[in-house]
mmCIF file with all atom_site columns, C-alpha atoms in Angstrom:
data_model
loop_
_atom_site.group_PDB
_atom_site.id
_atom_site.type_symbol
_atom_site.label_atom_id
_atom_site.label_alt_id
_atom_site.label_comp_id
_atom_site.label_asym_id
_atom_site.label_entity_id
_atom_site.label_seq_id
_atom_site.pdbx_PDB_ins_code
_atom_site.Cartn_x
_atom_site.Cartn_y
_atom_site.Cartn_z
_atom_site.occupancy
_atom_site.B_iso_or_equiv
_atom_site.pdbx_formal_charge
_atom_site.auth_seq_id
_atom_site.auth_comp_id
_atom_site.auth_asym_id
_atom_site.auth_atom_id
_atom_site.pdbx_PDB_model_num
ATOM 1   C CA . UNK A 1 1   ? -10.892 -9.963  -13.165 1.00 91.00 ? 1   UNK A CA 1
ATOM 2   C CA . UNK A 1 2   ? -8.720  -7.801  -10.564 1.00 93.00 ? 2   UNK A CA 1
ATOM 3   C CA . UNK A 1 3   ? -5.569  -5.950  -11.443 1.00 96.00 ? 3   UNK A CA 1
ATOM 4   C CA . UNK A 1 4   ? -3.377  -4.067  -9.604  1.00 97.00 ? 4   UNK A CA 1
ATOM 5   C CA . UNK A 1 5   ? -0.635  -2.263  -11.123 1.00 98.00 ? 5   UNK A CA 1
ATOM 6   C CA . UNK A 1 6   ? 1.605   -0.402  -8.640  1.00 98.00 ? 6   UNK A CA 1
ATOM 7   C CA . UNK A 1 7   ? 4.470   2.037   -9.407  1.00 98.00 ? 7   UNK A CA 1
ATOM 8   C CA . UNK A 1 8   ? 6.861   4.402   -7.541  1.00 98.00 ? 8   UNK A CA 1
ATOM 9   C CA . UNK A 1 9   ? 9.300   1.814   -5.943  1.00 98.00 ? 9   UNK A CA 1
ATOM 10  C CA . UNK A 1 10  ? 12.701  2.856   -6.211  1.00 98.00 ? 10  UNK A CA 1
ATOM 11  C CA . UNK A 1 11  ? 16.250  2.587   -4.098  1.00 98.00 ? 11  UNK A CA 1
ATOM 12  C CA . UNK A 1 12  ? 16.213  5.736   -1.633  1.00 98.00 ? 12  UNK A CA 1
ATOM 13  C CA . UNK A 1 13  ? 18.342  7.024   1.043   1.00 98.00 ? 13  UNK A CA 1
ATOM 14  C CA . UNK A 1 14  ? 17.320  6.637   4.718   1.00 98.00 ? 14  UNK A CA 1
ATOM 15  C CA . UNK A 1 15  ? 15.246  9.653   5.718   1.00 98.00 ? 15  UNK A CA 1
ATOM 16  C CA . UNK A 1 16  ? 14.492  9.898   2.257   1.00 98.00 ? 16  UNK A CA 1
ATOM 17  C CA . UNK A 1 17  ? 11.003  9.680   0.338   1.00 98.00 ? 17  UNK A CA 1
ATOM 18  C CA . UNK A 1 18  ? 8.605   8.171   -1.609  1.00 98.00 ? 18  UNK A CA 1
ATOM 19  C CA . UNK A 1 19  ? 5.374   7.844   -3.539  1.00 98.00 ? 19  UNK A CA 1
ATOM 20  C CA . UNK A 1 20  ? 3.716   5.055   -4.404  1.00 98.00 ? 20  UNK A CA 1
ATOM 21  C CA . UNK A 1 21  ? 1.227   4.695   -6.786  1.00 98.00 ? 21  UNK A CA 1
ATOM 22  C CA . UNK A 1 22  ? -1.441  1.860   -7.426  1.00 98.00 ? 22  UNK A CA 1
ATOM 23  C CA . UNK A 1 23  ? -4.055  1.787   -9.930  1.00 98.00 ? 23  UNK A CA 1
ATOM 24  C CA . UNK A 1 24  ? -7.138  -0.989  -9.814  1.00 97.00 ? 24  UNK A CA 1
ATOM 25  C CA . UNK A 1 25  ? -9.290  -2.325  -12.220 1.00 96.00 ? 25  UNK A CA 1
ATOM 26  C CA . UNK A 1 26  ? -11.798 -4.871  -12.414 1.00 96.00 ? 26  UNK A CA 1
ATOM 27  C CA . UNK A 1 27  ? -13.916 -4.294  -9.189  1.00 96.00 ? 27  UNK A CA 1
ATOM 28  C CA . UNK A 1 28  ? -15.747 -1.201  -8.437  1.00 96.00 ? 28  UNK A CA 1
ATOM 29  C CA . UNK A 1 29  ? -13.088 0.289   -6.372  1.00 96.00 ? 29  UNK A CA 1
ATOM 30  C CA . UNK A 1 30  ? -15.114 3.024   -4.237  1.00 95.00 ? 30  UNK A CA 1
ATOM 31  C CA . UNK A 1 31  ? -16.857 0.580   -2.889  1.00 95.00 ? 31  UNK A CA 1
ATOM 32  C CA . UNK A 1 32  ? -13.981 -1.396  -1.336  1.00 95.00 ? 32  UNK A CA 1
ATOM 33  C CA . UNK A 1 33  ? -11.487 -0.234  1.806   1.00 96.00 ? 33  UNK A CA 1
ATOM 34  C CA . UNK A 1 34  ? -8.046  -0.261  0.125   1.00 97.00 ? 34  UNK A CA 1
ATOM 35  C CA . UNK A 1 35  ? -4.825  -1.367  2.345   1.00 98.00 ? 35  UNK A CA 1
ATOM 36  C CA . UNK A 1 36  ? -1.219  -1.068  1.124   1.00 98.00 ? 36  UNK A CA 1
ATOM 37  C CA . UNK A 1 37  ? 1.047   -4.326  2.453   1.00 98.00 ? 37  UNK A CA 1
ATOM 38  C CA . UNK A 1 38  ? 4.458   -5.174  2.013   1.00 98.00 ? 38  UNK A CA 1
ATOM 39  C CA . UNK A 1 39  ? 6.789   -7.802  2.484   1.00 98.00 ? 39  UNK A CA 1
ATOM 40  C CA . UNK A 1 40  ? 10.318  -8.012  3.130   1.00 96.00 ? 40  UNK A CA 1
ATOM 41  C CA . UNK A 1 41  ? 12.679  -10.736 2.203   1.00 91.00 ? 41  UNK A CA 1
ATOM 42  C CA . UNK A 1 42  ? 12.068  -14.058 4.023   1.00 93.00 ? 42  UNK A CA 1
ATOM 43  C CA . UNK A 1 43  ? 9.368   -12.349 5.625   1.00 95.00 ? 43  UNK A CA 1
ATOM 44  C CA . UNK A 1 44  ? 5.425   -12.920 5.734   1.00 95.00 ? 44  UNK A CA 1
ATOM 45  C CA . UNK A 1 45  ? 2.993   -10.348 4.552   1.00 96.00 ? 45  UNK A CA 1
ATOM 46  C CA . UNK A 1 46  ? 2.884   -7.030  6.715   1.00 97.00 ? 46  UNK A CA 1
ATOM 47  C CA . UNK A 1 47  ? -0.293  -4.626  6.775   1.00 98.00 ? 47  UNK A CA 1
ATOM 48  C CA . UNK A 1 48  ? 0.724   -1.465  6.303   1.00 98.00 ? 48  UNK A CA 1
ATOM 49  C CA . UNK A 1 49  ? -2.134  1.151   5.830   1.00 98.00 ? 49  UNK A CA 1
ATOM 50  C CA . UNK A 1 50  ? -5.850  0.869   5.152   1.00 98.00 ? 50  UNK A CA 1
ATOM 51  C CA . UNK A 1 51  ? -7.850  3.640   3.960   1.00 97.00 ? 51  UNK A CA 1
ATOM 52  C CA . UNK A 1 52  ? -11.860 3.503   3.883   1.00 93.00 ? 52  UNK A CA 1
ATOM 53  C CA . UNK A 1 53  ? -13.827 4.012   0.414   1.00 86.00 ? 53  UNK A CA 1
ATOM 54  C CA . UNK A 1 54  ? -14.628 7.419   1.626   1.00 80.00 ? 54  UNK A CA 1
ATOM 55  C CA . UNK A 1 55  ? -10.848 8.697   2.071   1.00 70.00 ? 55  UNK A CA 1
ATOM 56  C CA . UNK A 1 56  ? -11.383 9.802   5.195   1.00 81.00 ? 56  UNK A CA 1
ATOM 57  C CA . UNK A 1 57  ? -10.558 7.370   7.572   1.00 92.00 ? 57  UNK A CA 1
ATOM 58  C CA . UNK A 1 58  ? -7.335  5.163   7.511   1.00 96.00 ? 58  UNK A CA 1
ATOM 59  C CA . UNK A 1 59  ? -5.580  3.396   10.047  1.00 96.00 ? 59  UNK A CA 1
ATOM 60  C CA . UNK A 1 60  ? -1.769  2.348   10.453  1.00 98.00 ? 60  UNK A CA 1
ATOM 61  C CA . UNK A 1 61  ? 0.507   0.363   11.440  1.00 98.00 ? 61  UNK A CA 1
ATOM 62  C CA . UNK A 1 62  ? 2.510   1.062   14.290  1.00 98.00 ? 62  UNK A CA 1
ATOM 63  C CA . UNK A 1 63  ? 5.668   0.559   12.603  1.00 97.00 ? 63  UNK A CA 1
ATOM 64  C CA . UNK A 1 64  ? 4.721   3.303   9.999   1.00 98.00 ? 64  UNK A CA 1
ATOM 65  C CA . UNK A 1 65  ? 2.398   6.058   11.862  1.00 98.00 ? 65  UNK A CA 1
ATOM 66  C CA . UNK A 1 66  ? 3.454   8.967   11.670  1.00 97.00 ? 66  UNK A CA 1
ATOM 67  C CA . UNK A 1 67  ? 5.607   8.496   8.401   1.00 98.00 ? 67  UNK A CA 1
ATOM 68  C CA . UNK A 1 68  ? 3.151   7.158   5.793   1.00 98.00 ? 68  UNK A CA 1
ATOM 69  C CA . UNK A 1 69  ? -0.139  8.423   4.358   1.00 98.00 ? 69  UNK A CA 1
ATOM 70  C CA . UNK A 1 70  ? -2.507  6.497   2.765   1.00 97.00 ? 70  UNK A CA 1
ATOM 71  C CA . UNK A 1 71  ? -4.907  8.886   0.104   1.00 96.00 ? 71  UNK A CA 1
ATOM 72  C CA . UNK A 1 72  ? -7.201  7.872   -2.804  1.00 96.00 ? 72  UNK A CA 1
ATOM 73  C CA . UNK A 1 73  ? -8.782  8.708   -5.558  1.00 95.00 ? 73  UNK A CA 1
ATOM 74  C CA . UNK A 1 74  ? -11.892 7.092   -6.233  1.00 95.00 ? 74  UNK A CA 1
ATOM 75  C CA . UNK A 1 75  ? -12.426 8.701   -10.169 1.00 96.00 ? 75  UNK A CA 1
ATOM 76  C CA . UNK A 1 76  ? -8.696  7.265   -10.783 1.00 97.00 ? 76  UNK A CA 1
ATOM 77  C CA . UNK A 1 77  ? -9.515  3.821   -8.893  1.00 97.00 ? 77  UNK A CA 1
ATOM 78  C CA . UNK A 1 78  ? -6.175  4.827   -7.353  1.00 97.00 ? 78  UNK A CA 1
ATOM 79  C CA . UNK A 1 79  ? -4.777  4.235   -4.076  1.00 97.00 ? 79  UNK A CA 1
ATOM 80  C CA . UNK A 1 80  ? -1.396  6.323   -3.018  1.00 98.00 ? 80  UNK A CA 1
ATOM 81  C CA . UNK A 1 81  ? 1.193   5.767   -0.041  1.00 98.00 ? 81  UNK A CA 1
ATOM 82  C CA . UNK A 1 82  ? 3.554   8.940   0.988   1.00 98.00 ? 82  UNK A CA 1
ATOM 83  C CA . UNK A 1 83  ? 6.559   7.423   2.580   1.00 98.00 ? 83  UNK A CA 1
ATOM 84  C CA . UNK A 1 84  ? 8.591   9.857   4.306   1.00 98.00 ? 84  UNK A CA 1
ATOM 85  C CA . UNK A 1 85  ? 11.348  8.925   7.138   1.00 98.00 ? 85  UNK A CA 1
ATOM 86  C CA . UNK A 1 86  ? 12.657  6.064   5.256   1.00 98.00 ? 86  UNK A CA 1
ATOM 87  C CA . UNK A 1 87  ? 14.155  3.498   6.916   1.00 98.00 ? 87  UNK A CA 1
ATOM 88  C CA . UNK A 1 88  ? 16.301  0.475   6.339   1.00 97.00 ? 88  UNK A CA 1
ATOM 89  C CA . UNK A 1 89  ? 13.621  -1.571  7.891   1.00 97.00 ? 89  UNK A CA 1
ATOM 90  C CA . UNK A 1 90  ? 11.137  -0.420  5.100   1.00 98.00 ? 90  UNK A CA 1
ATOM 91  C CA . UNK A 1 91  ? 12.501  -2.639  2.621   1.00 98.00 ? 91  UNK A CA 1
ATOM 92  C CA . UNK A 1 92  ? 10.159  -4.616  0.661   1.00 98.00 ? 92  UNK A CA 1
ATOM 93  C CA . UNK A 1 93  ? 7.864   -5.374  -2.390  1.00 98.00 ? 93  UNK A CA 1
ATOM 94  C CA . UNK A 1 94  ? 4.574   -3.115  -1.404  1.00 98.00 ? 94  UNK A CA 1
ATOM 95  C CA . UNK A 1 95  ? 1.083   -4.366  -2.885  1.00 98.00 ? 95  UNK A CA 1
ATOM 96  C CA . UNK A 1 96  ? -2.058  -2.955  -3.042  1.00 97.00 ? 96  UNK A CA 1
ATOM 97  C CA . UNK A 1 97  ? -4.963  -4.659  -1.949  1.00 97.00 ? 97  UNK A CA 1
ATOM 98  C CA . UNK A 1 98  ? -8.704  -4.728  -0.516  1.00 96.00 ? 98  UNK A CA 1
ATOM 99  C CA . UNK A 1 99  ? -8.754  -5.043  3.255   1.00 96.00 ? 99  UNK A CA 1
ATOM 100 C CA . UNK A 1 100 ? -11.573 -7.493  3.192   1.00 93.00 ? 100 UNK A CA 1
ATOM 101 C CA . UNK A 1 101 ? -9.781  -9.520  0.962   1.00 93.00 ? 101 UNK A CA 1
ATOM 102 C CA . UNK A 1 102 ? -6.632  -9.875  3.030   1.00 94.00 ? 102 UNK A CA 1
ATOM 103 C CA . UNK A 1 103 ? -7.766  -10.121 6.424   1.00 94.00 ? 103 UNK A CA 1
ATOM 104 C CA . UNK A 1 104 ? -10.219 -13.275 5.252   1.00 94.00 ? 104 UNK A CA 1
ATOM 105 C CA . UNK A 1 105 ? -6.747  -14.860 3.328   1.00 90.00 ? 105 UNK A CA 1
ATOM 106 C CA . UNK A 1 106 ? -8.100  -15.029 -0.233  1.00 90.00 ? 106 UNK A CA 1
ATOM 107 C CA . UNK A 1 107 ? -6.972  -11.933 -2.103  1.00 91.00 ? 107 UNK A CA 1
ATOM 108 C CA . UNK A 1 108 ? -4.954  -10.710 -5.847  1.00 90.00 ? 108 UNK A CA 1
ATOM 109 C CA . UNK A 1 109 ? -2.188  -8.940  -5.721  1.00 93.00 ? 109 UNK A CA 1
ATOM 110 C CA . UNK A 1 110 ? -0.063  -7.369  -8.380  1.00 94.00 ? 110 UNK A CA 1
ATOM 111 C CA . UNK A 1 111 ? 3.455   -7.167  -9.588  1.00 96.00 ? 111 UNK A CA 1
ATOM 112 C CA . UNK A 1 112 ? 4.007   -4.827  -6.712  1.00 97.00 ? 112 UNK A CA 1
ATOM 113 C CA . UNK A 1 113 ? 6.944   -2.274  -6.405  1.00 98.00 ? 113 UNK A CA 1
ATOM 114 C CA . UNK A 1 114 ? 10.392  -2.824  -4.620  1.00 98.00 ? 114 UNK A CA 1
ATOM 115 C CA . UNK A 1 115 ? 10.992  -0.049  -1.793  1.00 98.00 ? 115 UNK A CA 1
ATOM 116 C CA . UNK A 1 116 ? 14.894  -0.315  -0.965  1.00 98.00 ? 116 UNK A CA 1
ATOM 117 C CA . UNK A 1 117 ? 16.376  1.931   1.797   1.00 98.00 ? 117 UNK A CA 1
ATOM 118 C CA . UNK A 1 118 ? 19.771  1.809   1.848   1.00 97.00 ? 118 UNK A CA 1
ATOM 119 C CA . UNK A 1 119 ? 22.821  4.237   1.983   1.00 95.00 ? 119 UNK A CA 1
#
């Protein structure tokens, strides 16, 4: 069965950071392109970052590039999302998830972490 469990969610500052943490099981992660999404309240699901299972390629959303950095680590079966240049528009429960998953509309999420910017 997949699991997610993500972490590092917290109420920051605009222009502040964060790290977010999410650690898979039940799947053999390296062989899967990992995406972080997010969703805001009243809001649909938002892609946010994909990074492929040889963490070196990853690709962006416009609304984040240049602010967020998607890493893994495949001996951890842990995906990671740097989030620096907060902003009040950034609020939202982010998930992990696999990219093939999501983009054909049948995927598991976890619990997921709340991101709050606010001042």
């Amino acid at each position: 069965e997949v699991h997610f469990v993500e972490s590092g969610g917290g109420l920051v500052q605009p222009g502040g950071s964060l790290r977010l943490s999410c650690v898979a099981s039940g799947f053999v992660f390296s062989d899967y392109v990992m995406s972080w999404v997010r969703q805001a309240p009243s809001k649909g699901l938002e892609l946010v970052a994909s990074i492929n299972d040889g963490d070196d390629d990853a690709m962006y959303a416009d609304s984040v590039k240049g602010r967020f950095t998607i890493s893994r680590d495949n001996a951890r079966n842990a995906v990671y999302l740097q989030m620096n240049k907060l902003k009040p528009e950034d609020t939202a429960v982010y998930y992990c998830v696999k990219y093939s998953e999501f983009i054909f509309g049948s995927y598991s999420l976890g619990q997921g972490t709340q991101v709050t910017v606010s001042s």
